[in-house]
Tab-separated table of N, CA and C in Angstrom:
chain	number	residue	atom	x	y	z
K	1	UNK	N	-32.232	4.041	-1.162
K	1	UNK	CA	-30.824	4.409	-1.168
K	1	UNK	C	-29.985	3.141	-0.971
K	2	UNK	N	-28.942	2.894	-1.976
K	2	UNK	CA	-28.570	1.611	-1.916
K	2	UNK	C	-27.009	1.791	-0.649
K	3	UNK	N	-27.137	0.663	0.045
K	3	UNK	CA	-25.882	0.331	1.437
K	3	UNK	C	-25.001	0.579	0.832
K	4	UNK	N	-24.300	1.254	1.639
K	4	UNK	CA	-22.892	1.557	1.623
K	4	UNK	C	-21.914	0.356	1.620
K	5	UNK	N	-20.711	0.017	0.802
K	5	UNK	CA	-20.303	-1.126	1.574
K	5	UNK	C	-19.362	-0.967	2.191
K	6	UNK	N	-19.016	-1.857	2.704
K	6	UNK	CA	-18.085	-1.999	3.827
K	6	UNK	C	-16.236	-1.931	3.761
K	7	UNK	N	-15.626	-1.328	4.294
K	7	UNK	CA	-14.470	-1.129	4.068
K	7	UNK	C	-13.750	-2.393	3.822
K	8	UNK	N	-14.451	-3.403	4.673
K	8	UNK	CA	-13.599	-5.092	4.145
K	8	UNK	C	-13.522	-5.055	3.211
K	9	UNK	N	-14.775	-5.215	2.450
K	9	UNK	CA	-14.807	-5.778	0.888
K	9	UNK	C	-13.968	-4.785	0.073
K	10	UNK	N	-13.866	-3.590	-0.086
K	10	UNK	CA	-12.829	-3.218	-0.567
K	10	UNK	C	-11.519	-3.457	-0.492
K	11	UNK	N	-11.228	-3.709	1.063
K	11	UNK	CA	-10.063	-4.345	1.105
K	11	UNK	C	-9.662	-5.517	0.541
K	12	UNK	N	-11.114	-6.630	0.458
K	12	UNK	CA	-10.519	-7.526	-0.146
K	12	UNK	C	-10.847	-7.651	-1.842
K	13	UNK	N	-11.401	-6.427	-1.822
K	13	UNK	CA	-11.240	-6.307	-3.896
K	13	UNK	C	-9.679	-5.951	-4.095
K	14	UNK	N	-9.078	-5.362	-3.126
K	14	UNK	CA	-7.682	-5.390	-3.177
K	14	UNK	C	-6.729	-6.151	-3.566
K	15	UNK	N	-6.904	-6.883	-2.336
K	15	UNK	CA	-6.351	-8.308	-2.049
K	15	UNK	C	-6.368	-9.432	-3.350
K	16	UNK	N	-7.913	-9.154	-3.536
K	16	UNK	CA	-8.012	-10.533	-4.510
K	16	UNK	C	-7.344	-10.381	-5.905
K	17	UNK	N	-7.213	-8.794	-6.618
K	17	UNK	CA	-6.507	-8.043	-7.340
K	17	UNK	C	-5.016	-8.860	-7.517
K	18	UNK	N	-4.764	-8.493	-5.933
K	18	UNK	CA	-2.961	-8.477	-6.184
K	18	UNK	C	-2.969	-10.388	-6.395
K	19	UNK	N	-3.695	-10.849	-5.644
K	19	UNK	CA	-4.109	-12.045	-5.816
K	19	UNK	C	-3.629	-12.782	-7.268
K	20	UNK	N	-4.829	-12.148	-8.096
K	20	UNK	CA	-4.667	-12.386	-9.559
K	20	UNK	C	-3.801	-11.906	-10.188
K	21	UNK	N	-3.299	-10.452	-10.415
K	21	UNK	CA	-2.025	-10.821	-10.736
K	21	UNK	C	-1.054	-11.259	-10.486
K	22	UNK	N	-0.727	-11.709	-9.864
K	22	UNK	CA	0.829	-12.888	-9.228
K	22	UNK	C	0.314	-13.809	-9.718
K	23	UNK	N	-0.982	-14.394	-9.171
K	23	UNK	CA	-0.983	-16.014	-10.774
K	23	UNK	C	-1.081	-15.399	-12.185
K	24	UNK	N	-1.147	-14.856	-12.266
K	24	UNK	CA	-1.407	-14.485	-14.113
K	24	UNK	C	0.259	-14.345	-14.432
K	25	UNK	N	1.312	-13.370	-13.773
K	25	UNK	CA	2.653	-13.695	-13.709
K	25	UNK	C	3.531	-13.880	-13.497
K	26	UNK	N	3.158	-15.263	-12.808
K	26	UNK	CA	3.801	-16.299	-12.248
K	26	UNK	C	4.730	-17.206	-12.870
K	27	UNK	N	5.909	-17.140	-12.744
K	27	UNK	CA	6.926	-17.591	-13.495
K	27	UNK	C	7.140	-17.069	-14.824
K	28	UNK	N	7.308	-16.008	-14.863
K	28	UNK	CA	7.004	-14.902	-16.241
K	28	UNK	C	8.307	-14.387	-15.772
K	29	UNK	N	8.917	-13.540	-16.693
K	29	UNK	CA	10.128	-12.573	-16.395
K	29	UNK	C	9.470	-11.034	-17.854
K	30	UNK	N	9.789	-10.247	-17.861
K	30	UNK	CA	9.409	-8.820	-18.210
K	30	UNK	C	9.144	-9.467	-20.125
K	31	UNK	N	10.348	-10.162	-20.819
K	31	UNK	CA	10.055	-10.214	-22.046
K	31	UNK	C	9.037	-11.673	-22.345
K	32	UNK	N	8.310	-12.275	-21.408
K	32	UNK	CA	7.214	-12.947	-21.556
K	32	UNK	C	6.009	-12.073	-21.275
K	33	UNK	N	5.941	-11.165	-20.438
K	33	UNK	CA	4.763	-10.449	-20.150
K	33	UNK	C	4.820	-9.407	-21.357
K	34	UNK	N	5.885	-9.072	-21.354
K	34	UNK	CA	5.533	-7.563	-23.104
K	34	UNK	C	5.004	-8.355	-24.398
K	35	UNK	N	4.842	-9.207	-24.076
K	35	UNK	CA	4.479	-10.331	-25.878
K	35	UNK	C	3.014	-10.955	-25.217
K	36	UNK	N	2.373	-10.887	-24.484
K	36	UNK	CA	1.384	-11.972	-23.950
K	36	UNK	C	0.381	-10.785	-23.335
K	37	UNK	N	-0.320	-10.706	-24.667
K	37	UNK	CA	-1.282	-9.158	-24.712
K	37	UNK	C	-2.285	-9.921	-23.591
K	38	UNK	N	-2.597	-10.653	-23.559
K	38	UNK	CA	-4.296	-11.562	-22.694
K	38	UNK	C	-3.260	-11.404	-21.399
K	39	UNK	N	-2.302	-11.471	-20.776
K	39	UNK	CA	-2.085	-11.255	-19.364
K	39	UNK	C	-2.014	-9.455	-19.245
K	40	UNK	N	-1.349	-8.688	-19.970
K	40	UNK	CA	-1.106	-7.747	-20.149
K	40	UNK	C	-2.633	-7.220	-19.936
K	41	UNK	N	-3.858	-7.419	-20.786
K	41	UNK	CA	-4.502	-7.031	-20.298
K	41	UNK	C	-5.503	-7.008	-19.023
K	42	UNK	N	-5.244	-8.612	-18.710
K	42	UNK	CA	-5.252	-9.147	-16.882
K	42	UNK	C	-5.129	-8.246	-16.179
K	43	UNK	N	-3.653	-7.801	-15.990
K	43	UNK	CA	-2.880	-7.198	-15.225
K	43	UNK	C	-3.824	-5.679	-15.465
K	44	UNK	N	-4.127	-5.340	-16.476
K	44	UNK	CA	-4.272	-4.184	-16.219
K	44	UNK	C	-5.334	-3.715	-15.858
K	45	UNK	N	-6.445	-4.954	-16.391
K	45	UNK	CA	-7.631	-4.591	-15.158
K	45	UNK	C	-7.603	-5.110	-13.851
K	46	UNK	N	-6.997	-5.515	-13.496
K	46	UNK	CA	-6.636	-6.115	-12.067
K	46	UNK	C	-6.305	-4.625	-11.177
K	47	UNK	N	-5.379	-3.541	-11.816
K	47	UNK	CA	-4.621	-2.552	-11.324
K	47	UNK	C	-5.676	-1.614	-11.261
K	48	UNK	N	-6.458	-1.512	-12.302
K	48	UNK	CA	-7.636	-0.628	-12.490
K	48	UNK	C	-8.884	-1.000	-11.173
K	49	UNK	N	-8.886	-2.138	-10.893
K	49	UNK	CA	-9.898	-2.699	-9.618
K	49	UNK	C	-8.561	-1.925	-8.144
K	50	UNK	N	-7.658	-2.285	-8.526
K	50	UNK	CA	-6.956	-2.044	-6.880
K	50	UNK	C	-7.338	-0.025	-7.004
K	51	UNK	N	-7.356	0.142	-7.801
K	51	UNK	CA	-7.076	1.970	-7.867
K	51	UNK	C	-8.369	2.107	-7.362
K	52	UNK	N	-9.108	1.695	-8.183
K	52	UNK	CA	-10.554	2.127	-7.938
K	52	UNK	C	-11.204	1.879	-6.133
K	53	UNK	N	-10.404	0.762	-5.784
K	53	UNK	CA	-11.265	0.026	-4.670
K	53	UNK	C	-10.805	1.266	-3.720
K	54	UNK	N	-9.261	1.446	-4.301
K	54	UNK	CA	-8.720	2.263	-2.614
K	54	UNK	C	-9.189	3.720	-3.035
K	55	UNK	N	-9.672	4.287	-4.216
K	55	UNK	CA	-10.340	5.371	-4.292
K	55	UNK	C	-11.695	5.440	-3.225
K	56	UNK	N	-12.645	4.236	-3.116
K	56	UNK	CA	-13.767	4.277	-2.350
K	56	UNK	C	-13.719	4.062	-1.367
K	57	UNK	N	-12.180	3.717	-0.902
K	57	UNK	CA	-12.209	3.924	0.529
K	57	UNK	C	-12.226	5.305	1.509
K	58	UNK	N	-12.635	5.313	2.531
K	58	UNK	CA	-12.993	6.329	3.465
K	58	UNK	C	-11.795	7.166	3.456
K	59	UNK	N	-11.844	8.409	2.656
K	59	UNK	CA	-10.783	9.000	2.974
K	59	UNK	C	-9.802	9.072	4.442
K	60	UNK	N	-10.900	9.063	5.426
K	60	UNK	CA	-10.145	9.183	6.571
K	60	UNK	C	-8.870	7.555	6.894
K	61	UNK	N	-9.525	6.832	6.498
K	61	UNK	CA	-8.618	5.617	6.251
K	61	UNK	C	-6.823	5.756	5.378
K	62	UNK	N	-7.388	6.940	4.332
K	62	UNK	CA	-6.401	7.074	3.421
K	62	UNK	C	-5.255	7.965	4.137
K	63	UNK	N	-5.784	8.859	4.831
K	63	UNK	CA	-5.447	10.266	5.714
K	63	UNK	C	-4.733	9.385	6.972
K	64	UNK	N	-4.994	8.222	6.839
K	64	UNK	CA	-4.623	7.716	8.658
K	64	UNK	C	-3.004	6.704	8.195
K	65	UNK	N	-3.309	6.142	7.154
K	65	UNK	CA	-2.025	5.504	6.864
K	65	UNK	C	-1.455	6.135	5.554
K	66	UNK	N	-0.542	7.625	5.260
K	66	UNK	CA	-0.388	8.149	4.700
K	66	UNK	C	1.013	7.283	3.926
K	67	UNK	N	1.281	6.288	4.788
K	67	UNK	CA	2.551	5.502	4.410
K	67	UNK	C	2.417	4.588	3.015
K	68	UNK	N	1.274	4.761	2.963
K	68	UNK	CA	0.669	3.980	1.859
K	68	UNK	C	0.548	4.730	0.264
K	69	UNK	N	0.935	4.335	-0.528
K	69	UNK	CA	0.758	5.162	-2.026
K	69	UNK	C	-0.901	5.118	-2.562
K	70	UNK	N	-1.498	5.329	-1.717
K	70	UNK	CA	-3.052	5.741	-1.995
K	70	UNK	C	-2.838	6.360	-3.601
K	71	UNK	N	-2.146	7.768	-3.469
K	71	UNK	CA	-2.078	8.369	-5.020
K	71	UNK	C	-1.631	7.775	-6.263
K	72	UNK	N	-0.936	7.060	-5.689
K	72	UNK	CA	-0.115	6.031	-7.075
K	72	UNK	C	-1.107	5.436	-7.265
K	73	UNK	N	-1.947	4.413	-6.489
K	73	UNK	CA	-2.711	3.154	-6.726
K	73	UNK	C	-3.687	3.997	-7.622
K	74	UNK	N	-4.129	5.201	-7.007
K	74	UNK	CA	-5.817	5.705	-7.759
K	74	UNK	C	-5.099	6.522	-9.057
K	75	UNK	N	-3.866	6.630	-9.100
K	75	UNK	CA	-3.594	7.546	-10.453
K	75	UNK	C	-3.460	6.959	-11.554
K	76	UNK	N	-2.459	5.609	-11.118
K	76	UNK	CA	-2.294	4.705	-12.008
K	76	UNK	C	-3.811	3.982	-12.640
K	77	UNK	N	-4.670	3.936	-12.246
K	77	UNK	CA	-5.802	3.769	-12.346
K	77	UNK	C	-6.481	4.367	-13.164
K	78	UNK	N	-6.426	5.799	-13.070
K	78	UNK	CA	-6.574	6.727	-13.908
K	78	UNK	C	-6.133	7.065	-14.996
K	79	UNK	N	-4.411	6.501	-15.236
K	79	UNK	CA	-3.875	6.509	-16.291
K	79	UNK	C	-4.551	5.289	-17.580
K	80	UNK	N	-4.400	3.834	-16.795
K	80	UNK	CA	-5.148	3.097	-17.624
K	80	UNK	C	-5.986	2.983	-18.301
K	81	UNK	N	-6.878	3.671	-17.543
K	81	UNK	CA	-8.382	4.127	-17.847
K	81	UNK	C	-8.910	4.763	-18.813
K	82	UNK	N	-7.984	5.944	-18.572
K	82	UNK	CA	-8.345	6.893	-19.651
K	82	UNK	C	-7.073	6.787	-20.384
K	83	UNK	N	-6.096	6.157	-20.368
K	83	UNK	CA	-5.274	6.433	-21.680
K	83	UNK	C	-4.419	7.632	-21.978
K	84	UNK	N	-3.998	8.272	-20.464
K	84	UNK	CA	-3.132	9.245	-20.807
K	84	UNK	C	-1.712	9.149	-21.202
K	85	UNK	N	-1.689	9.225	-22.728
K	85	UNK	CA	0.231	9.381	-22.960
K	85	UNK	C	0.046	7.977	-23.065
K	86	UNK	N	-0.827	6.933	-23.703
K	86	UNK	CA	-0.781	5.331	-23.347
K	86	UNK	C	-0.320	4.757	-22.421
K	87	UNK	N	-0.049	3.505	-22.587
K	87	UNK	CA	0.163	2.564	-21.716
K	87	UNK	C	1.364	1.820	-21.308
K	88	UNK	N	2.531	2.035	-21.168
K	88	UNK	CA	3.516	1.763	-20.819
K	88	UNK	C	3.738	0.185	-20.524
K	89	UNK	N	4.219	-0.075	-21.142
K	89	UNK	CA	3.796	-2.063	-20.439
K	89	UNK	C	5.478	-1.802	-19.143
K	90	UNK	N	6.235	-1.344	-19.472
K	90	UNK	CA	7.227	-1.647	-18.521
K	90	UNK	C	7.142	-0.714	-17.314
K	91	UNK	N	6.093	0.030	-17.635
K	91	UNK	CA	5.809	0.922	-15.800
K	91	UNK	C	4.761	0.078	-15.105
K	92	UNK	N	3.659	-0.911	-16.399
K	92	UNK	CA	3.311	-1.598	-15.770
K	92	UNK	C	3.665	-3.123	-14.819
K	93	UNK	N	4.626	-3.557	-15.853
K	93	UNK	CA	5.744	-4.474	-14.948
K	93	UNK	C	6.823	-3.820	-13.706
K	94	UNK	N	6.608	-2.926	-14.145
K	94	UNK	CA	7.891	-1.991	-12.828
K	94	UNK	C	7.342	-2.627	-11.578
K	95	UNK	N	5.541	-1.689	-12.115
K	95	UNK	CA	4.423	-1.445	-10.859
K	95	UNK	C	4.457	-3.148	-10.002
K	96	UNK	N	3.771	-3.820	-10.646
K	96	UNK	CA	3.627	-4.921	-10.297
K	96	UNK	C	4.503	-5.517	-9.695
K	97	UNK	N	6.105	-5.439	-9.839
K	97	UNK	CA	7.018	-6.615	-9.370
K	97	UNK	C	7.950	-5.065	-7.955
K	98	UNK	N	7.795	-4.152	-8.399
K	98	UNK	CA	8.243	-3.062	-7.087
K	98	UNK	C	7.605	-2.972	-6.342
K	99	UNK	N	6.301	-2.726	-6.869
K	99	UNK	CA	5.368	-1.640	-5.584
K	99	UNK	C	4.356	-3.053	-5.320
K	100	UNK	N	3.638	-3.688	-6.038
K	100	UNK	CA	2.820	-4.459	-5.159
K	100	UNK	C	3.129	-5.030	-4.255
K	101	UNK	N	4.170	-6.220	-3.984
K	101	UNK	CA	4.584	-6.821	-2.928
K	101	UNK	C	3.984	-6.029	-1.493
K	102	UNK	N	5.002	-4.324	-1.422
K	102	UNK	CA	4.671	-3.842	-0.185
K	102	UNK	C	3.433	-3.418	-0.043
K	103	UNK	N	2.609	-3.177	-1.415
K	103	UNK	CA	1.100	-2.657	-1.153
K	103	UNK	C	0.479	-3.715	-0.643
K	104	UNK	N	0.537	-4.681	-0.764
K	104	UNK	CA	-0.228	-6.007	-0.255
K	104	UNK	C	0.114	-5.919	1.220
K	105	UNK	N	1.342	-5.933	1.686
K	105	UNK	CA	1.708	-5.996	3.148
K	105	UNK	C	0.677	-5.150	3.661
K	106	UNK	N	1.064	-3.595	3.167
K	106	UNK	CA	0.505	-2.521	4.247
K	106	UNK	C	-0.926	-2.968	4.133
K	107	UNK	N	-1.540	-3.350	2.828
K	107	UNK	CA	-3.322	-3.798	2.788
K	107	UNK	C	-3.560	-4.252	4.022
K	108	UNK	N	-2.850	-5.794	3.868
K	108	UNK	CA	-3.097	-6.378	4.945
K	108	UNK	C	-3.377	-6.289	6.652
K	109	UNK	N	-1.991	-5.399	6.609
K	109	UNK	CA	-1.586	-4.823	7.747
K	109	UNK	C	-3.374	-3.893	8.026
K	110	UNK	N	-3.368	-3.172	7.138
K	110	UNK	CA	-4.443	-1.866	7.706
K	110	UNK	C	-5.683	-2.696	7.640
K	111	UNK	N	-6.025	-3.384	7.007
K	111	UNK	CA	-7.181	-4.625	7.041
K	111	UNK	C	-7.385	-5.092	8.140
K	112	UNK	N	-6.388	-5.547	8.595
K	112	UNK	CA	-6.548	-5.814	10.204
K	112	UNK	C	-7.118	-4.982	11.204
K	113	UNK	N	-6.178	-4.359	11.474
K	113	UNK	CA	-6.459	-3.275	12.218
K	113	UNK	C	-8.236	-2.856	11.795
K	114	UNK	N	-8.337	-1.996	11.242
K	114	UNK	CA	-9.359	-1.328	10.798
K	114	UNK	C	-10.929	-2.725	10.731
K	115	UNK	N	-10.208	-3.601	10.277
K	115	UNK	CA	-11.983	-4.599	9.862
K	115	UNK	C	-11.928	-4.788	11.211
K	116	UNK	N	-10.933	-5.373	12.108
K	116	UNK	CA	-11.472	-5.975	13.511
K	116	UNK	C	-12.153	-4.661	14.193
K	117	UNK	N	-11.613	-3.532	14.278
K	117	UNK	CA	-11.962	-2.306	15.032
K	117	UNK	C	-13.047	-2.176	14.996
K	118	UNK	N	-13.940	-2.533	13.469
K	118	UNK	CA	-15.087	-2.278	12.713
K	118	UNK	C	-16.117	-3.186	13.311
K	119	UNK	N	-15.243	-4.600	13.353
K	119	UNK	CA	-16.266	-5.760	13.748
K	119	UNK	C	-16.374	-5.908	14.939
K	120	UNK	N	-16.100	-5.525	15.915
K	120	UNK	CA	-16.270	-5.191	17.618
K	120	UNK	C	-17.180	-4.899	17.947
């Protein structure tokens, strides 16, 4: 039976996610990213790793910081994925320049908390 892993590393498949996209568009504004299909598609597996990671996290984790858009991250994920209604490039720039910033904070924030609690 293969180990379970550990709530860090998800956290930091997170992390390293939001990571990569901010260098990929970095000094970009919305009508450089809608023309520049190779970041476009960066970005969108980058979003597809953050959905997925916080999908395998411990629900009870998800249940404990409800402040967090858990559903957005794993839906949007879902949308990419499978291609529902396509792909929106400007919900995907919305996503990225609105909502990541604070998703990274709260990551962080609950990363803390939770890995030290873990590593005690």
């Amino acid at each position: 039976m293969p180990k379970t892993r550990s709530i860090k590393l998800f956290f930091m498949d997170i992390l390293e996610a939001i990571e990569n996209i901010k260098l990929y568009i970095k000094n970009m504004e919305f009508d450089d990213f809608v023309v520049d299909k190779k970041t476009i598609d960066a970005v969108v597996k980058n979003l597809m790793v953050i959905g997925e990671a916080s999908k395998n996290l411990p629900q009870i984790i998800r249940i404990k910081y409800p402040e967090v858009n858990w559903k957005g991250a794993i839906g949007m994920k879902d949308k990419l994925v499978h291609g529902y209604f396509g792909i929106s490039v400007q919900i995907v720039w919305e996503t990225i320049i609105n909502d990541i910033p604070n998703f990274e904070s709260q990551i962080k924030e609950i990363m803390k908390k939770e890995v030290d609690k873990q590593e005690k």
